[in-house]
XYZ file of C-alpha atoms in Angstrom:
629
model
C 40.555 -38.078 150.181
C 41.422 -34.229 150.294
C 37.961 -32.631 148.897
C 40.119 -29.958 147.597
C 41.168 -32.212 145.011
C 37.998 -34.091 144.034
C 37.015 -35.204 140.813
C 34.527 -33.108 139.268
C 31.328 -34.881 138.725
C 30.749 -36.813 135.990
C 28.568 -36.616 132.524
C 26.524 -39.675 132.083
C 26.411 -39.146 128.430
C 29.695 -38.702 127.580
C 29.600 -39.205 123.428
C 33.108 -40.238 121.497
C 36.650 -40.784 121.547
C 36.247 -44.695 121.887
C 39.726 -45.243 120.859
C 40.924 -42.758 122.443
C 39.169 -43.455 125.730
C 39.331 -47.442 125.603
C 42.898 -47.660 123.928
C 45.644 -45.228 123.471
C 44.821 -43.071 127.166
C 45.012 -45.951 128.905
C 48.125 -48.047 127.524
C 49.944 -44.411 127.442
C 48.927 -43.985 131.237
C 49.807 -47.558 131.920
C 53.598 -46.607 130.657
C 53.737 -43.663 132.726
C 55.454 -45.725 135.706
C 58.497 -44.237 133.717
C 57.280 -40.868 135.592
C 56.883 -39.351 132.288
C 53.783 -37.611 132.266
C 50.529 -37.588 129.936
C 49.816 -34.703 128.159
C 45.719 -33.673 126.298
C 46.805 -31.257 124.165
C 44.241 -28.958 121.426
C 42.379 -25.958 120.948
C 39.405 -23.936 122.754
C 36.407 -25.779 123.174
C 37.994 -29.268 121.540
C 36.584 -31.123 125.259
C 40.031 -31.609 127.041
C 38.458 -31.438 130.206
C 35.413 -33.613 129.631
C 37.806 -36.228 128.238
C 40.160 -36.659 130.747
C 37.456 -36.382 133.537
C 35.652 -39.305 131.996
C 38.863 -41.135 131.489
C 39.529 -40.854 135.399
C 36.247 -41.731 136.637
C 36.580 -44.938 134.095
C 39.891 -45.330 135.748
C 39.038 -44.841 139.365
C 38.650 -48.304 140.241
C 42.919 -48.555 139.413
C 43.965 -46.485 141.683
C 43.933 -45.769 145.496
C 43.200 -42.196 145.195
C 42.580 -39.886 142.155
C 43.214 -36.065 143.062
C 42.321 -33.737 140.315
C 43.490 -29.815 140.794
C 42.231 -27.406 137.870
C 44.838 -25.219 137.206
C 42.237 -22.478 135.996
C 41.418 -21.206 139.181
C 45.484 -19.937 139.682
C 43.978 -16.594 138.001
C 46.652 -14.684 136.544
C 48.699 -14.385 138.900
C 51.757 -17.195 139.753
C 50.592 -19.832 138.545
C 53.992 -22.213 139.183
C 54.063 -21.151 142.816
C 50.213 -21.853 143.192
C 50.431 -25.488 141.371
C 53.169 -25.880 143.611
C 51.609 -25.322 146.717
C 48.946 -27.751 145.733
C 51.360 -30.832 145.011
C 52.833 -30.246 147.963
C 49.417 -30.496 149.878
C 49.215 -34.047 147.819
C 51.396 -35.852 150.203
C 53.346 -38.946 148.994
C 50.896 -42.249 148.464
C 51.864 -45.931 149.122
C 49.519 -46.931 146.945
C 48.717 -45.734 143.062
C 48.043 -42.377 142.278
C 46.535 -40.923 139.185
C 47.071 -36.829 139.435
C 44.822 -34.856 136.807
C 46.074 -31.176 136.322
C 43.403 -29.400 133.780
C 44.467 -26.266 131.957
C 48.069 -25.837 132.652
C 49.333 -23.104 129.958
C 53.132 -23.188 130.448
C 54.965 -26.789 131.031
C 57.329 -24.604 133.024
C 54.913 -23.780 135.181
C 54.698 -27.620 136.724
C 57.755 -29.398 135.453
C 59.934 -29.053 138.392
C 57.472 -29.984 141.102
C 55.673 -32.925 139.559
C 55.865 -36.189 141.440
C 59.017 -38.234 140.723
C 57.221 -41.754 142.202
C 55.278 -43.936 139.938
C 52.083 -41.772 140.575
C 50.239 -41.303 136.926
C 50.488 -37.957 135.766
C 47.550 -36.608 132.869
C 47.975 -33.176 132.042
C 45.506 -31.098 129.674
C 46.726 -27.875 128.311
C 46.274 -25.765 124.923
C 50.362 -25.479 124.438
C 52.573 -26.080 121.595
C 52.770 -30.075 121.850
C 56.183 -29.203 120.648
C 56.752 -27.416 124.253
C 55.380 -30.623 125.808
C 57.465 -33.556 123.511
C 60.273 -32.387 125.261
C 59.563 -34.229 128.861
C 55.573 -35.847 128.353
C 54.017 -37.981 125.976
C 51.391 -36.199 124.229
C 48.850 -36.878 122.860
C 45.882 -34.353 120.902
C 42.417 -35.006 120.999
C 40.390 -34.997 118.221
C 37.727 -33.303 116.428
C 34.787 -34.859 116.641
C 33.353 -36.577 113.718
C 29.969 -35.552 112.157
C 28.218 -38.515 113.583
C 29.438 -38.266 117.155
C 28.522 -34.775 117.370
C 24.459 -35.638 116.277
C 24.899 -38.271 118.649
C 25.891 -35.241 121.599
C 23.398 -33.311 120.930
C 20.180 -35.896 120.542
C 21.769 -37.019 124.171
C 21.652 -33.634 125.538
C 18.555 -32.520 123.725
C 16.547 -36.247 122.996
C 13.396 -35.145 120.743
C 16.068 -33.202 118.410
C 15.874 -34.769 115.079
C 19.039 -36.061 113.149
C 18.658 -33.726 110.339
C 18.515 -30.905 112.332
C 21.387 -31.926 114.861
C 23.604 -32.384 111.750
C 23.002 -29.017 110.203
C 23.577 -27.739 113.816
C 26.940 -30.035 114.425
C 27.856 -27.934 111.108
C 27.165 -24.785 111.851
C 28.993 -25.451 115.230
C 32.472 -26.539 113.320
C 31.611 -29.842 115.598
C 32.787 -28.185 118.525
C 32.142 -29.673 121.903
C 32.021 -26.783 123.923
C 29.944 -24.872 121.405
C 27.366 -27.662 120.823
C 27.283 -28.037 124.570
C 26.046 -24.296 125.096
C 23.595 -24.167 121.919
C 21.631 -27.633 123.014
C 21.168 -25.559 126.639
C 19.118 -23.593 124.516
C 17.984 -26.282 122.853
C 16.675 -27.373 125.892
C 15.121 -23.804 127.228
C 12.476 -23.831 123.888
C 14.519 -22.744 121.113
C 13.634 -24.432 117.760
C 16.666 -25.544 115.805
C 16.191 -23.016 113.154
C 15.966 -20.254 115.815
C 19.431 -21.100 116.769
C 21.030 -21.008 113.816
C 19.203 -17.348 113.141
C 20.648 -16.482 116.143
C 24.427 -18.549 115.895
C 24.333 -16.176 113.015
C 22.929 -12.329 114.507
C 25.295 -13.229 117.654
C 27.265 -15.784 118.311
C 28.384 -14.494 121.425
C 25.414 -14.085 122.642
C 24.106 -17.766 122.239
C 27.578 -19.392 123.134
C 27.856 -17.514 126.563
C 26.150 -20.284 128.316
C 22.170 -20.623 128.905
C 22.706 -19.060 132.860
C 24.988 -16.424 133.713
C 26.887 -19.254 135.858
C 27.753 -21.383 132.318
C 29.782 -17.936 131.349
C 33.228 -19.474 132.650
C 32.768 -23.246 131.162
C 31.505 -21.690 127.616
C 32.956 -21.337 124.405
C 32.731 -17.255 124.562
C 33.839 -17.202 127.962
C 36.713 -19.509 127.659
C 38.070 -17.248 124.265
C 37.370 -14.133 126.395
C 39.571 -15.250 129.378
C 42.320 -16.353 126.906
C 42.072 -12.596 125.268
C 41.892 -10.933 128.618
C 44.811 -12.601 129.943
C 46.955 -11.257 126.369
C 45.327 -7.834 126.858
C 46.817 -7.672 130.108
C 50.268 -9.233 129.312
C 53.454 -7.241 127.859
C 53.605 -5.427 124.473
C 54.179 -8.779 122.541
C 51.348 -10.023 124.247
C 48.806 -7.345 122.909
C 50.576 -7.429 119.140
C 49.147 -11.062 119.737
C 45.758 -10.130 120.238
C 46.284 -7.600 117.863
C 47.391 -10.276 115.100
C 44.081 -12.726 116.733
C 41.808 -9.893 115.868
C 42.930 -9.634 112.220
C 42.469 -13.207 111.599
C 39.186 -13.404 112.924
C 38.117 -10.488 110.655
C 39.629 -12.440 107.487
C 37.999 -15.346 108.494
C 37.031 -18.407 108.236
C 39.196 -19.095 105.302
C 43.186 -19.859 106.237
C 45.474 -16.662 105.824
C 48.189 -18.035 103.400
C 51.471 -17.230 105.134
C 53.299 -18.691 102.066
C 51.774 -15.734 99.896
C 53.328 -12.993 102.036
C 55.979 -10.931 99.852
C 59.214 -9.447 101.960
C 60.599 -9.855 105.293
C 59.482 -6.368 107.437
C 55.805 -4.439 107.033
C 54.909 -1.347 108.045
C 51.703 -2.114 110.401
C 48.862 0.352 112.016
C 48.484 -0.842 115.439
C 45.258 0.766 117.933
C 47.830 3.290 119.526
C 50.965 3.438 117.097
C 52.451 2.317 113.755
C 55.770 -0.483 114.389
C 57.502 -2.719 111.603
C 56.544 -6.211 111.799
C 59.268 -8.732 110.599
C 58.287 -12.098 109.308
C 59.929 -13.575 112.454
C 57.707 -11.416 114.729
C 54.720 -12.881 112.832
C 55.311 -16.182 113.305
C 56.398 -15.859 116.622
C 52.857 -14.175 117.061
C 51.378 -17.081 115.120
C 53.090 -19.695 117.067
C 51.927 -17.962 120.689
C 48.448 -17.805 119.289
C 48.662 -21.758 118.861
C 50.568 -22.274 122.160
C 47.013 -20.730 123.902
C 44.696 -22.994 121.420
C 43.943 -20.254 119.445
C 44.743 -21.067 116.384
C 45.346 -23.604 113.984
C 49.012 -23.626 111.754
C 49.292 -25.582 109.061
C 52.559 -25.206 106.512
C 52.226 -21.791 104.558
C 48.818 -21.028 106.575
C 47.121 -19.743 110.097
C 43.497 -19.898 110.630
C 41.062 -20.205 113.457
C 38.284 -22.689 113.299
C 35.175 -21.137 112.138
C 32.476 -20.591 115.143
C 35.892 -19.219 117.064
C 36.057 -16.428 114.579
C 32.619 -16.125 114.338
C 32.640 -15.430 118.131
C 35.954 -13.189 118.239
C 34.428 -10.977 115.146
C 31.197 -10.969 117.054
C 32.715 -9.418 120.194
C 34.850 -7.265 118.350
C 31.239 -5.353 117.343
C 30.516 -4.026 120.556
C 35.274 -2.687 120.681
C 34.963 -0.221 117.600
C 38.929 0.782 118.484
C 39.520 -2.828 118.362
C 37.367 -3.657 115.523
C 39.314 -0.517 113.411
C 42.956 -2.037 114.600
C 41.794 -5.494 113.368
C 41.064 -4.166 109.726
C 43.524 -1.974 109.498
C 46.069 -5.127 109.954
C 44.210 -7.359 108.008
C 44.104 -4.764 105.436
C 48.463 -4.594 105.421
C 48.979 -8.665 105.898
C 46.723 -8.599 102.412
C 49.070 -5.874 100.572
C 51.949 -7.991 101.875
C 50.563 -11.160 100.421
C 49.056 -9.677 97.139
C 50.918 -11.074 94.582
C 53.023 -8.248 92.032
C 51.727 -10.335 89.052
C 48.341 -10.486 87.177
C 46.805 -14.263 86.569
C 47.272 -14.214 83.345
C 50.917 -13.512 83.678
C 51.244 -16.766 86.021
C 50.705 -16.004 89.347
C 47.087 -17.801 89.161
C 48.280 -20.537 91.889
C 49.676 -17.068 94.301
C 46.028 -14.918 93.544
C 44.269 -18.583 94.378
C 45.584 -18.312 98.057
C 45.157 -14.908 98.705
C 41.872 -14.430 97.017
C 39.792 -16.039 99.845
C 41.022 -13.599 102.972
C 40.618 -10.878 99.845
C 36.994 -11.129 99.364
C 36.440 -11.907 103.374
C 37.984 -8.682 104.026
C 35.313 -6.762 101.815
C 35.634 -3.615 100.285
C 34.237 -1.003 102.936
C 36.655 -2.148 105.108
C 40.125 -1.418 102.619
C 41.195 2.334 102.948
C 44.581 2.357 101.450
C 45.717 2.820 97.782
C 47.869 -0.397 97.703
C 44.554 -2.498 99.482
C 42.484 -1.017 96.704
C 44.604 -2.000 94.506
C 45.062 -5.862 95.825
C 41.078 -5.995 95.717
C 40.583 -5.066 92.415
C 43.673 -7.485 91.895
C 41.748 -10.037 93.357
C 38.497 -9.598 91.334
C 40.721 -8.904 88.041
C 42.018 -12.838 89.199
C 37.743 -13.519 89.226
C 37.311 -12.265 86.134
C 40.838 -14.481 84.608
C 39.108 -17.733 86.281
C 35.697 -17.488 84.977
C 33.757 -16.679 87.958
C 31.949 -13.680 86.447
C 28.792 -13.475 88.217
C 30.960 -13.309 91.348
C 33.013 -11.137 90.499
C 29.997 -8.620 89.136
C 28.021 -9.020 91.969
C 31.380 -8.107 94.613
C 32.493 -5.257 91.995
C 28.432 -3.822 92.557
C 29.175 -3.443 96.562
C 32.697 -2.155 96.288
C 31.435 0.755 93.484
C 28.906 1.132 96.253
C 31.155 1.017 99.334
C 33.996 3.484 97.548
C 31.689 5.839 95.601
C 33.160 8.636 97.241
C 36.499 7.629 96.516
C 35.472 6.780 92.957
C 33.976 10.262 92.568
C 37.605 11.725 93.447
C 39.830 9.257 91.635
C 38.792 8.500 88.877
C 41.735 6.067 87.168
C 40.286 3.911 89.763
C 37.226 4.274 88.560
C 38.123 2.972 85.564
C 39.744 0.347 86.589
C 36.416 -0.765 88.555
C 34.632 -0.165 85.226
C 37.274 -2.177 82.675
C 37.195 -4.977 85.269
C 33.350 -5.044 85.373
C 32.960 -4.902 81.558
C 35.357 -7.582 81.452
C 32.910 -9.486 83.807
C 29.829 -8.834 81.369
C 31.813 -9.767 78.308
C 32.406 -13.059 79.704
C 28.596 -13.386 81.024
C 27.765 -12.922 77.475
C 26.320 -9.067 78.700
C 28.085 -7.496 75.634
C 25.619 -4.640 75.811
C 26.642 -3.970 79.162
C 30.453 -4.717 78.111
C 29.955 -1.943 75.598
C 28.363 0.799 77.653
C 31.115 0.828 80.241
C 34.054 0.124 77.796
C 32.959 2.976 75.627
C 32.386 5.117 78.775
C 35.920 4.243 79.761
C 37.713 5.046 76.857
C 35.639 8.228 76.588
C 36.992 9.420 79.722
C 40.471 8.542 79.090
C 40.318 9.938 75.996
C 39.364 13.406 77.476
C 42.042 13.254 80.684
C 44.936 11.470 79.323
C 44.707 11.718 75.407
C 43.994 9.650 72.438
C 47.652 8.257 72.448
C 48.010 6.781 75.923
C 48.600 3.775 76.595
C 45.354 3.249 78.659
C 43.073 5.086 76.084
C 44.081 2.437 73.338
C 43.788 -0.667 75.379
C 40.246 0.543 76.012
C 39.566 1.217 72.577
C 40.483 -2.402 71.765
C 37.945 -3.520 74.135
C 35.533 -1.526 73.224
C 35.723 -2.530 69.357
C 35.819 -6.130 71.062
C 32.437 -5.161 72.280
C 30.774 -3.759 69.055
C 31.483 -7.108 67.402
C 30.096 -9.525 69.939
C 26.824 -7.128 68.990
C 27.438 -7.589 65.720
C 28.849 -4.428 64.751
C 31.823 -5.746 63.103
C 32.747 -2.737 60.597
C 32.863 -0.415 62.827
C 34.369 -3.011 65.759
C 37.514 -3.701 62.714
C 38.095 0.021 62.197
C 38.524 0.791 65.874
C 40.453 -2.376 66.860
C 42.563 -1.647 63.841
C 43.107 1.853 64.971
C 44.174 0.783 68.547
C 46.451 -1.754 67.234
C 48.094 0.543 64.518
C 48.802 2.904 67.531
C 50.080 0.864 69.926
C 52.607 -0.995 67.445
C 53.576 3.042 66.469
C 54.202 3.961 69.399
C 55.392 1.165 72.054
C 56.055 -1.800 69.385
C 54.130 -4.760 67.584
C 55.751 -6.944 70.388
C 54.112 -5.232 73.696
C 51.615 -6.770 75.165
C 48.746 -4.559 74.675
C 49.810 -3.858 71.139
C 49.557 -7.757 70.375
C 46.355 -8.303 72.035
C 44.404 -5.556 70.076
C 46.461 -7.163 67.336
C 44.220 -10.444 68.315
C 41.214 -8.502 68.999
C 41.751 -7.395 65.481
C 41.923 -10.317 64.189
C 39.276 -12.193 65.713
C 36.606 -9.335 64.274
C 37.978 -9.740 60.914
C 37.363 -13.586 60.709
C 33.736 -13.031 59.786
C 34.630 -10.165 57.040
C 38.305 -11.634 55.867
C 39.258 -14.355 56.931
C 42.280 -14.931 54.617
C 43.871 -11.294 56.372
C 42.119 -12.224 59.799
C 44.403 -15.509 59.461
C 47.778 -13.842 58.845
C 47.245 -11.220 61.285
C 46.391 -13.942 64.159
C 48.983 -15.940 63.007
C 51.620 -12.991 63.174
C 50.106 -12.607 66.929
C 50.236 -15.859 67.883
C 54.053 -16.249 66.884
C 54.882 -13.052 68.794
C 52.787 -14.029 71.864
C 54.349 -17.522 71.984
C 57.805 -16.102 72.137
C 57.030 -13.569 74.269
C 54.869 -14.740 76.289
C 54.935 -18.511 76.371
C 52.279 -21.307 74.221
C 50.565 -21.681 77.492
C 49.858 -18.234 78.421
C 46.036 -17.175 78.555
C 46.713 -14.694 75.992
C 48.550 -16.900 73.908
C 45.853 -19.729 74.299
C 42.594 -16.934 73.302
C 44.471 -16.354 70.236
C 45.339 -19.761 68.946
C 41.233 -20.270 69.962
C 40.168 -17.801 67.453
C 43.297 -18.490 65.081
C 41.899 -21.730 64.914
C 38.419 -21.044 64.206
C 39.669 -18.429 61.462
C 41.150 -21.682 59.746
C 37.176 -23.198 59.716
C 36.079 -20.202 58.276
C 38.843 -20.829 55.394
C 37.668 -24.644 55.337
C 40.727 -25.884 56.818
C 39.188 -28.305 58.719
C 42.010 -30.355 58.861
C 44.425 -27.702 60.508
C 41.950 -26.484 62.659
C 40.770 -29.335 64.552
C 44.359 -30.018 66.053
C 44.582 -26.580 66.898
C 41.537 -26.867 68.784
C 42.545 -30.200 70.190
C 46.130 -28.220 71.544
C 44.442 -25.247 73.000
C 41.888 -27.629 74.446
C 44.331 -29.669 76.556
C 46.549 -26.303 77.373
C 43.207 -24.456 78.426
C 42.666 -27.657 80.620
C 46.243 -27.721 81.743
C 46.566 -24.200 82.638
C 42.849 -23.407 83.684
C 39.947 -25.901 84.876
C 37.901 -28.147 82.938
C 35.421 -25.920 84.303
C 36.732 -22.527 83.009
C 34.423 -20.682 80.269
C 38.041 -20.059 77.742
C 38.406 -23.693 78.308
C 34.555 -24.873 77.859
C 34.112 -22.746 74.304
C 37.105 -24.682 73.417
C 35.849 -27.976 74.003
C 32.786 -26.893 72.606
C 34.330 -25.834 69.132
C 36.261 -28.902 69.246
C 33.473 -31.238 69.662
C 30.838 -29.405 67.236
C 33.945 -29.591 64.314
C 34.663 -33.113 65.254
C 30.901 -34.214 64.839
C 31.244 -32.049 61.559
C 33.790 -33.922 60.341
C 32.031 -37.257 61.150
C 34.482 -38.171 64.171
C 33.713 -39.767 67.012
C 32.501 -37.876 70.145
C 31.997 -38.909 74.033
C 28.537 -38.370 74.917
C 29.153 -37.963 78.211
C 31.726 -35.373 77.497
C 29.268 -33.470 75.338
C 26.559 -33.243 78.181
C 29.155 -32.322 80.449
C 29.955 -29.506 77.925
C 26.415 -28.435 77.315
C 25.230 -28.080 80.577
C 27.841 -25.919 82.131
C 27.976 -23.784 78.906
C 24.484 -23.662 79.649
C 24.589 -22.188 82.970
C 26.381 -19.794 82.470
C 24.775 -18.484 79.499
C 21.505 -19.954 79.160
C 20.066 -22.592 76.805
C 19.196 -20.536 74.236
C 22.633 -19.769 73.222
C 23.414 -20.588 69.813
C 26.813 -22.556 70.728
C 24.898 -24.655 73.726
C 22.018 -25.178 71.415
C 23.925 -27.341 68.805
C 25.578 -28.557 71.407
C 22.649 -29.890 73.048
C 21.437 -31.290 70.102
C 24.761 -32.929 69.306
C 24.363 -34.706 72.804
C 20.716 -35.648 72.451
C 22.022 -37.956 69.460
């Protein structure tokens, strides 16, 4: 046996893969007399290695000699004329021969000079499997499942308790490689918890190994070899990288590829600005896979969480690289931004983008169009009922841009309308009304009492005087908005017939016979314009409805309810606020009217009514009552 070509040792513990390792490896390896090779194909850290090294140690006994050659150690040099130097040291066996080659990164590099006997080829590489199908049976290794990961690590570390290994096995993505290097530290007199605190202040740090020597076989130092060897490659190469960077500082939610708008963006790279088409993209994206670095599903790319975690970890100590990585992320979000609002039917296009959005964070966007996708994105918050988050992310981007704010102040407003919006639905009218009212003030003053942008917030401001109760003086400015905006743009633009609903919902209480023939006027021009199922649409024919109980129409207004309620679901959530005051309304006036109600549906009602604006609201009080019966 040439020592050159040993086997490296073996793990006595080796956890998982059971079908793999007792079934499919071995009846693909026992087909490979065919001299088509076997191929381990996945991402970083996904055990490759491990897997086929147990798998030829179980195998050993099959063969008359076993040479294993790890590709790795080829450096960056030639690798095809190094791996063939080394087959050609294997001379030709009489007996069987089962050939290991670990890491290979290009199938060209070894296609021409593998064996053409009946020795048993097993290749491992990070490649496109789509490179690979071509000549080699493939097959990819799997993740590992949740219980064979707590099973690794109470083998490596043996007093570690199950709870704790699974939060770890977690927090580690179930990644072999990176619950191999945290149970080393495991083992040096960590505490669980003190690895997490640390997975989390620097994952580099902990997955580098326990010694200096683990640097090479580690999670860090097998992404930092990968990035090295693209750093030093040609221009495409580096875009690569470049693109890898971005990803990882977007992460760990999927980029949606399907969102992007156009063909050709204008991108800031660390030295120079180049146009980026959407076939160099996915070119980029498909090299980045090839190397195991990411993971491409249809219409997304993402890397696998402690992977980013690492990458944006390392990136700390590269501020040019770290600025580059931002400054793409910040352009592939403008590119996927959609042009249209929620509420004008883009929610499914905001839903994929919003994630990468948010992960991005404010102090990090320094472009007027990336402004203007973030407050986009928490404008799409606000539309699906997530208020608190959206308050609590508006808080640290008024923070983060307050010197921006200072200087431009439309965008101030915008922040400001947004975050009212935000209260309003929270059921912080007070709140609502301070910033509304400091927001229409302000427009007033720079752009006039008949813009556009003055009268829209006018309307919301009058929205906020009656949700305090101020409903004379709410009427007369609503009413004043609306009058204005029919004057001067038409009774069938869209801000004119939403302060034409506003209008109408704070006469109900006063007038309910005008309130009703204004929202019904509204709610014919809104369905024609707009569509029956669009949110604005839907908010009037809400309050249109409840107008009709004020008039005692009980028997109108219950349908009405019942309609909006299954549109609202339709178009929203069952969880959405719009959609739960519906359901509330329509099971409080079904009760009324002695009909029968689900109990369960009531609860269901109640209680996330309830959290979002406490028990003692009058709405969640009857309806609590309603399900206590």
């Amino acid at each position: 046996m040439n020592q050159r070509f040993a086997l490296p040792g073996r793990d006595p513990s080796f956890i998982g893969r059971t079908e793999l390792m007792d079934d499919v490896l071995p009846g693909y390896l026992d087909r490979g007399g065919d001299g088509v090779p076997v191929v381990l194909n996945g991402r970083v850290g996904i055990g490759k290695t491990v897997v086929s090294s147990e798998l030829a140690h179980r195998q050993r006994s099959r063969y008359a000699e076993v040479s294993w050659i790890d590709v790795a150690t080829a450096g960056s040099g030639r690798p095809a004329e190094w791996i063939a130097t080394c087959l050609a040291a294997i001379q030709r066996r009489t007996g069987p021969h089962l050939l290991v080659l670990d890491g290979v990164s290009d199938p060209n590099d070894v296609v021409r000079d593998l064996p053409r006997d009946e020795t048993r080829i097993l290749i491992t590489s990070r490649a496109d499997a789509g490179l690979w199908r071509r000549f080699a049976r493939v097959i990819q290794v799997p993740a590992l499942s949740r219980e064979e990961s707590v099973r690794l690590l109470t083998a490596r570390v043996p007093e570690l308790a199950e709870v704790d290994a699974d939060r770890l096995a977690g927090a580690l993505d179930d990644l072999p490689l990176a619950m191999e290097n945290a149970a080393s530290w495991l083992t040096s007199g960590m505490t669980p918890l003190q690895v997490l605190e640390q997975l989390k202040a620097s994952a580099s740090n902990l997955l580098s190994g326990y010694r200096s020597s683990d640097f090479e076989r580690s999670l860090v130092g097998r992404l930092s070899e990968a990035m090295s060897v693209l750093a030093a490659g040609t221009e495409e190469d580096r875009r690569m990288l470049h693109l890898l960077h971005a990803l990882a500082v977007v992460g760990p939610e999927p980029f949606s590829t399907r969102a992007l708008r156009g063909d050709r963006w204008q991108v800031p790279d660390s030295d120079t600005q180049y146009l980026m088409t959407v076939y160099d993209l996915h070119r980029r994206l498909g090299g980045l896979r090839d190397r195991g670095l990411t993971i491409l599903e249809t219409g997304s790319a993402r890397l696998d969480e402690i992977s980013g975690a690492v990458i944006r970890d390392l990136l700390v100590a590269r501020p040019r690289d770290r600025a580059g990585a931002f400054a793409l992320a910040e352009q592939l979000i403008v590119a996927a931004a959609p042009e249209r609002a929620p509420s004008e039917g883009a929610r499914g296009d905001w839903a994929l983008i919003t994630p990468t959005c948010l992960a991005l964070g404010p102090a990090n966007i320094h472009t007027g169009p990336g402004r203007k996708a973030l407050l986009d994105t928490y404008g799409y918050l606000v539309d699906s009922g997530r208020y608190k988050e959206a308050i609590s992310g508006l808080g640290e981007l008024r923070t983060a841009w307050a010197d921006h704010l200072a200087q431009h102040r439309a965008d101030d407003h915008l922040v400001m309308s947004v975050l009212a919006r935000a209260h309003f639905g929270c059921g912080d009218h007070e709140v609502a009304e301070r910033l509304d009212l400091q927001v229409y003030q302000e427009r007033e003053e720079e752009l006039g009492r008949h813009d556009s942008r003055t009268l829209t917030a006018l309307a919301c401001y009058a929205l906020d005087l009656g949700a305090r109760g101020y409903h004379s003086t709410g009427c007369r400015l609503a009413q004043q908005s609306w009058r204005e905006q029919c004057r001067l743009f038409g009774e069938e633009s869209r801000d004119a017939m939403r302060a034409g609903s506003y209008l109408a919902r704070l006469e109900t209480p006063q007038d309910p016979d005008r309130a009703y023939e204004l929202g019904s006027r509204v709610h014919r021009l809104q369905s024609a314009r707009l569509g029956v199922r669009h949110q604005h649409t839907l908010e009037t024919a809400h309050h249109l409805a409840l107008c009709l109980v004020a008039l005692n129409e009980f028997g109108k207004a219950l349908p009405l309810l019942e309609k909006t309620l299954e549109d609202r679901v339709t178009t929203l959530t069952t969880s959405h606020p719009d959609t739960l005051w519906t359901a509330a309304h329509y099971l409080l006036l079904s009760s009324d009217l002695g009909r029968p109600v689900v109990g369960r549906f009531v609860r269901l009602t109640c209680d996330r009514l309830g959290a979002i604006f406490g028990q003692d609201h009058p709405v969640v009080r009857r309806l609590t009552r309603l399900a206590d019966h």
